Coordinates of C-alpha atoms and ligand atoms in Angstrom, one line a residue:
M86 CA 0.1 -0.1 0.0
S87 CA 1.0 3.6 -0.6
E88 CA 2.8 5.4 2.1
M89 CA 0.3 7.1 4.2
T90 CA 0.2 10.6 2.7
D91 CA 1.8 13.4 5.0
R92 CA -0.9 15.8 2.7
V93 CA -3.6 14.8 5.2
P94 CA -3.4 17.9 7.6
G95 CA -3.0 20.7 4.7
G96 CA -5.2 18.3 2.3
L97 CA -8.7 18.6 0.8
P98 CA -11.5 17.8 2.8
A99 CA -13.3 14.8 1.1
A100 CA -16.8 15.9 0.0
P101 CA -19.5 14.3 2.4
D102 CA -21.3 11.5 0.5
E103 CA -24.7 11.7 0.9
R104 CA -25.7 8.4 -0.3
P105 CA -27.7 6.0 2.3
I106 CA -25.4 3.6 4.2
F107 CA -26.3 0.0 2.6
I108 CA -23.9 -2.2 4.4
E109 CA -22.8 -1.9 7.9
A110 CA -21.4 -4.4 9.9
D111 CA -20.4 -3.5 13.5
N112 CA -17.9 -5.7 15.5
L113 CA -18.2 -8.4 13.5
V114 CA -16.9 -12.0 14.5
K115 CA -16.2 -15.2 12.4
I116 CA -14.4 -18.0 14.3
Y117 CA -14.0 -21.1 12.3
Q118 CA -13.6 -24.5 14.6
V119 CA -10.8 -26.6 13.4
A120 CA -10.9 -29.9 15.0
D121 CA -9.8 -28.5 18.4
L122 CA -8.5 -25.3 17.3
E123 CA -10.3 -22.2 16.9
V124 CA -9.4 -19.7 13.8
V125 CA -10.4 -16.2 14.5
A126 CA -11.2 -15.0 10.8
L127 CA -12.6 -11.9 11.5
Q128 CA -12.1 -10.1 15.2
G129 CA -14.7 -7.3 15.6
L130 CA -14.6 -5.8 11.8
D131 CA -16.3 -2.7 11.4
L132 CA -17.5 -1.3 7.8
L133 CA -20.0 0.9 6.3
V134 CA -20.9 0.9 2.3
R135 CA -23.0 3.4 1.0
Q136 CA -25.6 2.5 -1.7
G137 CA -23.9 2.5 -5.1
E138 CA -20.2 2.4 -4.1
M139 CA -17.9 0.5 -6.1
M140 CA -14.9 -0.4 -3.6
A141 CA -12.1 -2.5 -3.3
L142 CA -10.9 -4.8 -0.3
V143 CA -7.3 -5.6 -0.3
G144 CA -5.0 -7.2 2.8
P145 CA -2.4 -10.1 2.6
S146 CA -3.7 -13.6 2.5
G147 CA -5.1 -14.6 5.6
S148 CA -6.5 -11.0 6.5
G149 CA -10.1 -12.2 6.2
K150 CA -11.3 -10.8 3.0
S151 CA -12.8 -14.1 1.6
T152 CA -14.7 -14.9 4.8
L153 CA -16.5 -11.2 4.9
M154 CA -17.3 -11.9 1.5
N155 CA -18.9 -15.2 2.1
I156 CA -20.9 -13.6 5.0
L157 CA -21.8 -10.6 2.9
G158 CA -23.1 -13.1 0.1
G159 CA -25.6 -14.8 2.6
L160 CA -23.2 -17.9 2.3
D161 CA -21.7 -18.0 5.5
V162 CA -22.9 -16.8 9.2
P163 CA -21.0 -14.5 11.5
T164 CA -20.2 -15.9 15.0
A165 CA -20.9 -12.5 16.5
G166 CA -21.3 -9.0 15.7
R167 CA -24.1 -7.2 13.7
V168 CA -24.2 -6.9 9.9
R169 CA -26.9 -5.2 7.9
V170 CA -27.5 -5.1 4.1
G171 CA -30.2 -3.4 3.0
D172 CA -33.4 -4.1 5.1
Y173 CA -31.6 -8.1 5.6
N174 CA -30.3 -8.6 9.2
L175 CA -27.7 -11.6 8.1
L176 CA -27.2 -12.8 11.8
E177 CA -31.0 -13.7 11.9
M178 CA -32.3 -14.3 8.7
S179 CA -34.2 -17.4 8.5
R180 CA -33.3 -20.2 5.9
R181 CA -36.2 -18.9 3.6
E182 CA -35.2 -15.3 3.7
R183 CA -31.3 -16.3 3.1
V184 CA -32.7 -18.2 0.1
R185 CA -34.4 -15.2 -1.3
Y186 CA -31.1 -12.9 -0.2
R187 CA -28.9 -15.1 -2.2
R188 CA -31.2 -15.2 -5.2
H189 CA -32.0 -11.7 -5.3
M190 CA -29.9 -9.5 -3.4
V191 CA -26.6 -10.5 -4.1
G192 CA -24.6 -11.5 -7.0
F193 CA -21.4 -13.5 -6.9
V194 CA -18.4 -13.8 -9.0
W195 CA -15.3 -16.6 -8.0
Q196 CA -12.0 -16.4 -8.8
Q197 CA -12.3 -19.8 -10.7
T198 CA -13.9 -18.6 -14.2
A199 CA -14.9 -22.7 -13.7
R200 CA -17.1 -22.0 -10.9
N201 CA -18.9 -19.6 -12.5
L202 CA -20.2 -20.7 -15.8
L203 CA -21.6 -24.2 -16.9
P204 CA -19.3 -25.5 -19.2
Y205 CA -22.5 -27.0 -21.7
L206 CA -24.3 -23.8 -21.9
T207 CA -23.2 -20.4 -24.2
A208 CA -22.8 -17.4 -22.8
A209 CA -26.3 -16.1 -23.2
E210 CA -27.8 -19.1 -22.0
N211 CA -25.6 -19.0 -18.9
I212 CA -27.0 -15.6 -18.0
E213 CA -30.8 -16.2 -18.4
L214 CA -30.3 -19.6 -16.2
P215 CA -30.6 -17.7 -12.9
M216 CA -33.6 -15.5 -14.7
A217 CA -35.3 -18.8 -15.8
L218 CA -34.9 -20.1 -12.2
A219 CA -36.4 -16.8 -10.7
G220 CA -39.3 -17.3 -13.1
F221 CA -38.7 -14.7 -15.5
P222 CA -40.5 -15.4 -18.9
A223 CA -38.3 -16.2 -21.9
A224 CA -38.4 -12.8 -23.9
E225 CA -37.5 -11.1 -20.9
R226 CA -34.5 -13.2 -20.4
R227 CA -33.4 -13.2 -23.7
A228 CA -33.5 -9.4 -23.7
R229 CA -31.6 -8.8 -20.6
A230 CA -29.0 -11.5 -21.3
A231 CA -28.4 -9.4 -24.6
D232 CA -28.5 -5.8 -22.9
L233 CA -26.2 -7.4 -20.1
L234 CA -23.7 -9.1 -22.8
E235 CA -23.3 -5.5 -24.3
R236 CA -22.6 -4.0 -21.1
V237 CA -19.6 -6.0 -20.7
G238 CA -18.6 -5.8 -24.2
L239 CA -19.5 -9.3 -25.3
R240 CA -22.4 -9.0 -27.6
D241 CA -20.5 -11.1 -30.4
R242 CA -19.6 -13.9 -27.9
A243 CA -23.6 -14.6 -27.0
Q244 CA -23.1 -18.3 -28.9
H245 CA -20.1 -18.9 -27.2
R246 CA -19.6 -22.1 -25.0
P247 CA -17.2 -21.0 -21.9
D248 CA -14.1 -23.3 -23.4
R249 CA -14.0 -21.0 -26.5
L250 CA -13.7 -17.7 -24.2
S251 CA -10.7 -16.3 -23.0
G252 CA -10.3 -16.5 -19.4
G253 CA -11.1 -12.8 -19.1
E254 CA -14.2 -12.8 -21.1
Q255 CA -15.5 -15.9 -19.1
Q256 CA -15.1 -13.6 -16.3
R257 CA -17.0 -11.0 -17.7
V258 CA -19.7 -13.3 -18.7
A259 CA -19.8 -14.7 -15.2
I260 CA -20.2 -10.8 -14.1
A261 CA -23.3 -10.7 -16.4
V262 CA -24.8 -13.9 -15.0
A263 CA -24.4 -12.2 -11.4
M264 CA -26.3 -9.1 -12.7
A265 CA -29.2 -11.3 -14.4
N266 CA -31.4 -11.1 -11.4
R267 CA -30.8 -7.4 -11.0
P268 CA -28.9 -7.7 -7.6
A269 CA -28.5 -4.8 -5.3
L270 CA -25.2 -6.1 -4.3
L271 CA -22.6 -7.6 -6.8
L272 CA -19.7 -9.2 -4.8
A273 CA -16.4 -10.4 -7.1
D274 CA -13.6 -12.7 -4.9
E275 CA -10.2 -12.3 -7.0
P276 CA -12.1 -12.1 -10.4
T277 CA -8.9 -11.1 -11.8
G278 CA -7.0 -13.5 -9.9
E279 CA -6.4 -15.6 -13.2
V280 CA -6.3 -13.5 -16.0
D281 CA -3.5 -11.1 -17.6
S282 CA -3.5 -7.4 -17.0
A283 CA -5.3 -6.2 -20.2
S284 CA -8.2 -8.3 -19.0
A285 CA -8.0 -7.3 -15.6
E286 CA -8.6 -3.8 -16.9
A287 CA -11.6 -5.2 -18.9
I288 CA -13.2 -7.0 -16.0
F289 CA -12.8 -4.0 -14.0
H290 CA -14.5 -1.7 -17.1
A291 CA -17.3 -3.7 -17.2
L292 CA -17.9 -3.8 -13.3
R293 CA -17.6 0.0 -13.5
A294 CA -20.2 0.2 -16.5
L295 CA -22.8 -1.9 -14.2
N296 CA -22.0 0.5 -11.1
A297 CA -22.9 3.4 -13.3
E298 CA -26.0 2.2 -15.1
F299 CA -27.6 0.2 -12.5
G300 CA -26.6 1.8 -9.5
V301 CA -25.4 -1.9 -8.2
T302 CA -23.0 -1.4 -5.1
V303 CA -19.7 -3.5 -6.3
I304 CA -17.3 -5.0 -3.6
V305 CA -14.2 -6.3 -5.2
V306 CA -11.6 -8.3 -3.6
T307 CA -8.0 -8.2 -5.2
H308 CA -4.4 -8.4 -4.6
D309 CA -4.2 -5.8 -7.5
M310 CA -2.3 -2.8 -6.0
T311 CA -3.3 -0.5 -9.0
V312 CA -7.0 -1.2 -8.4
A313 CA -7.1 2.2 -6.4
T314 CA -7.0 3.9 -9.5
R315 CA -10.5 2.0 -10.8
V316 CA -12.5 2.1 -7.8
D317 CA -14.0 4.9 -5.4
R318 CA -12.5 3.4 -2.1
V319 CA -9.9 1.2 -1.3
V320 CA -10.2 -1.0 2.4
G321 CA -7.2 -2.4 3.5
M322 CA -7.8 -5.5 5.9
R323 CA -5.5 -6.6 8.5
D324 CA -5.9 -9.7 10.9
G325 CA -9.4 -9.9 10.6
R326 CA -10.0 -6.0 10.8
T327 CA -10.3 -3.3 8.4
S328 CA -7.2 -1.2 9.0
T329 CA -6.7 1.6 6.1
E330 CA -9.1 3.4 3.5
I331 CA -7.8 4.9 0.2
L332 CA -10.7 7.4 -0.7
R333 CA -10.4 9.1 -4.2
R334 CA -12.9 11.5 -5.8
R335 CA -13.5 11.5 -9.1
E336 CA -14.8 14.0 -11.8
G337 CA -16.1 11.7 -14.8
D338 CA -13.4 8.9 -15.7
V339 CA -10.4 11.6 -13.9
A340 CA -9.0 10.9 -10.6
I341 CA -8.7 14.2 -9.5
H342 CA -7.5 13.4 -5.3
E343 CA -6.7 10.8 -3.6
E344 CA -5.8 10.2 0.6
E345 CA -5.0 7.1 2.4
Y346 CA -6.4 7.1 6.0
A347 CA -6.3 5.0 9.0
I348 CA -9.6 3.6 10.1
L349 CA -11.3 4.5 13.8
D350 CA -13.3 1.9 14.7
R351 CA -16.4 2.9 17.5
A352 CA -14.6 1.7 20.2
G353 CA -11.5 4.1 19.3
R354 CA -9.2 1.5 18.2
L355 CA -6.7 2.7 15.4
Q356 CA -3.9 0.9 13.7
L357 CA -0.7 2.4 12.7
P358 CA 0.7 1.5 9.5
E359 CA 3.5 -1.2 9.9
A360 CA 5.9 1.4 8.2
Y361 CA 5.2 3.9 10.9
I362 CA 5.8 1.3 13.7
E363 CA 9.3 0.3 12.0
A364 CA 10.3 3.5 11.4
L365 CA 10.0 4.9 14.8
D366 CA 10.6 1.5 16.5
L367 CA 7.1 1.6 18.3
E368 CA 6.2 -1.1 20.2
D369 CA 4.0 -2.2 23.2
R370 CA 2.9 1.5 24.5
V371 CA 3.1 4.7 23.1
R372 CA 2.7 8.4 24.3
L373 CA -0.3 10.4 23.3
R374 CA -0.9 13.8 23.5
L375 CA -3.8 15.9 22.1
E376 CA -3.2 19.1 20.3
T377 CA -5.9 21.3 19.3
D378 CA -6.2 20.0 15.8
H379 CA -4.3 16.8 15.8
I380 CA -2.6 13.8 18.1
G381 CA 0.7 13.3 18.5
V382 CA 2.2 9.8 19.1
W383 CA 5.8 9.0 20.4
P384 CA 7.9 5.9 21.2
E385 CA 7.6 5.2 24.8
H386 CA 11.0 4.9 24.9
R387 CA 12.4 8.2 23.2
A388 CA 13.9 10.9 25.7
H389 CA 12.3 13.1 23.3
G390 CA 8.9 12.5 23.6
P391 CA 6.3 14.3 25.4
G392 CA 6.8 14.6 28.8
A393 CA 10.9 14.6 28.5
G394 CA 11.3 18.1 27.1
N395 CA 11.5 19.2 23.6
S396 CA 12.3 22.5 22.1
Q397 CA 10.0 22.0 19.5
E398 CA 7.3 20.7 21.5
S399 CA 5.7 22.7 24.7
G400 CA 7.7 20.1 26.7
H401 CA 6.1 20.0 30.2
D402 CA 5.5 16.7 31.9
D403 CA 2.0 15.0 31.5
Ligands
ADP978 P1 -8.1 -14.0 3.0 O1 -9.4 -14.2 1.9 O2 -7.8 -12.4 3.3 O3 -6.8 -14.4 2.3 P2 -9.8 -15.8 4.6 O4 -11.1 -15.0 4.9 O5 -9.7 -16.7 3.2 O6 -8.5 -14.9 4.2 O7 -9.2 -16.3 6.0 C1 -9.0 -16.0 7.2 C2 -8.6 -16.9 8.4 O8 -10.0 -17.8 8.4 C3 -7.4 -17.8 7.8 O9 -6.6 -18.0 9.0 C4 -7.7 -19.0 7.4 O10 -7.0 -19.9 7.5 C5 -8.8 -19.1 8.2 N1 -10.4 -19.8 7.5 C6 -11.2 -19.6 6.1 N2 -11.8 -20.2 6.0 C7 -11.7 -21.2 6.8 C8 -12.7 -22.4 7.2 N3 -13.4 -22.5 6.4 N4 -12.2 -23.2 8.0 C9 -11.3 -23.2 9.0 N5 -10.4 -21.6 8.8 C10 -10.7 -21.0 7.9

């Protein structure tokens, strides 16, 4: 992740986002029981996502990204905490509600291209299938499939089976399949993990087009650090929590302003970037001091921290 910018104090304030909160995760915990061991995949994760946002989740392997996606997709249930998507409370759904949620609220795209599409159906048939299961009439299915293929840039591939499409094209068909039943939320777990960079570009382009056209909220998990240029917001995860955010304000297709933030959770917890911790040799405890417009953080062992006297600081004992 890029260096946390020192432009923050003088930087432009981000414009307030007026869109309603669509996803609200509060102190979310997921513990997997493996034999006698407990694996804590999410440990008190907080996340707010606004309706119509296009955001990326990044973070090292094992930081809990897939666990969060599976919970938001209604495929897995959290151990504790709260999580709401639209009107659905994901901790307290009945089985029927869960089925309805998965069928109508969310579309899912997996990293493994083969997992997204049925090999013996054409691209158009793959897109029509979820609509057929949901009971849409044939004419509507056909029109919707054609429209979605057009939007992901694959109009001329409608009659191709997956084995005649490139990996990147298969992922774009998979995105169209996920959008078939007009979900409010589109989740893509490493959709560009198995394709080259030109195909990744086309996949992000397709996601952006659907986001802009239908207002669908999009969350993409990715390892691709250049993703920041293609989404509104990048949320970094570490150890089962959200830790940093890069916000980007755009004007049309041109990004105009980018800033990296640390996330402050509701309990007042903050994760310092690893590079900062190493640079100042921080460990165990730090000294804090509240100033009028910022908070100073000093290593405990530094002689010139607050309370030790410092010509640049006001220097009285705390
Ligand atoms: P990421 O997607 O960021 O790589 P995951 O959500 O897959 O992270 O995993 C977070 C942690 O939870 C890891 O320690 C992983 O081993 C563990 N984990 C994930 N899924 C399971 C599972 N089904 N059973 C046991 N442990 C799991």
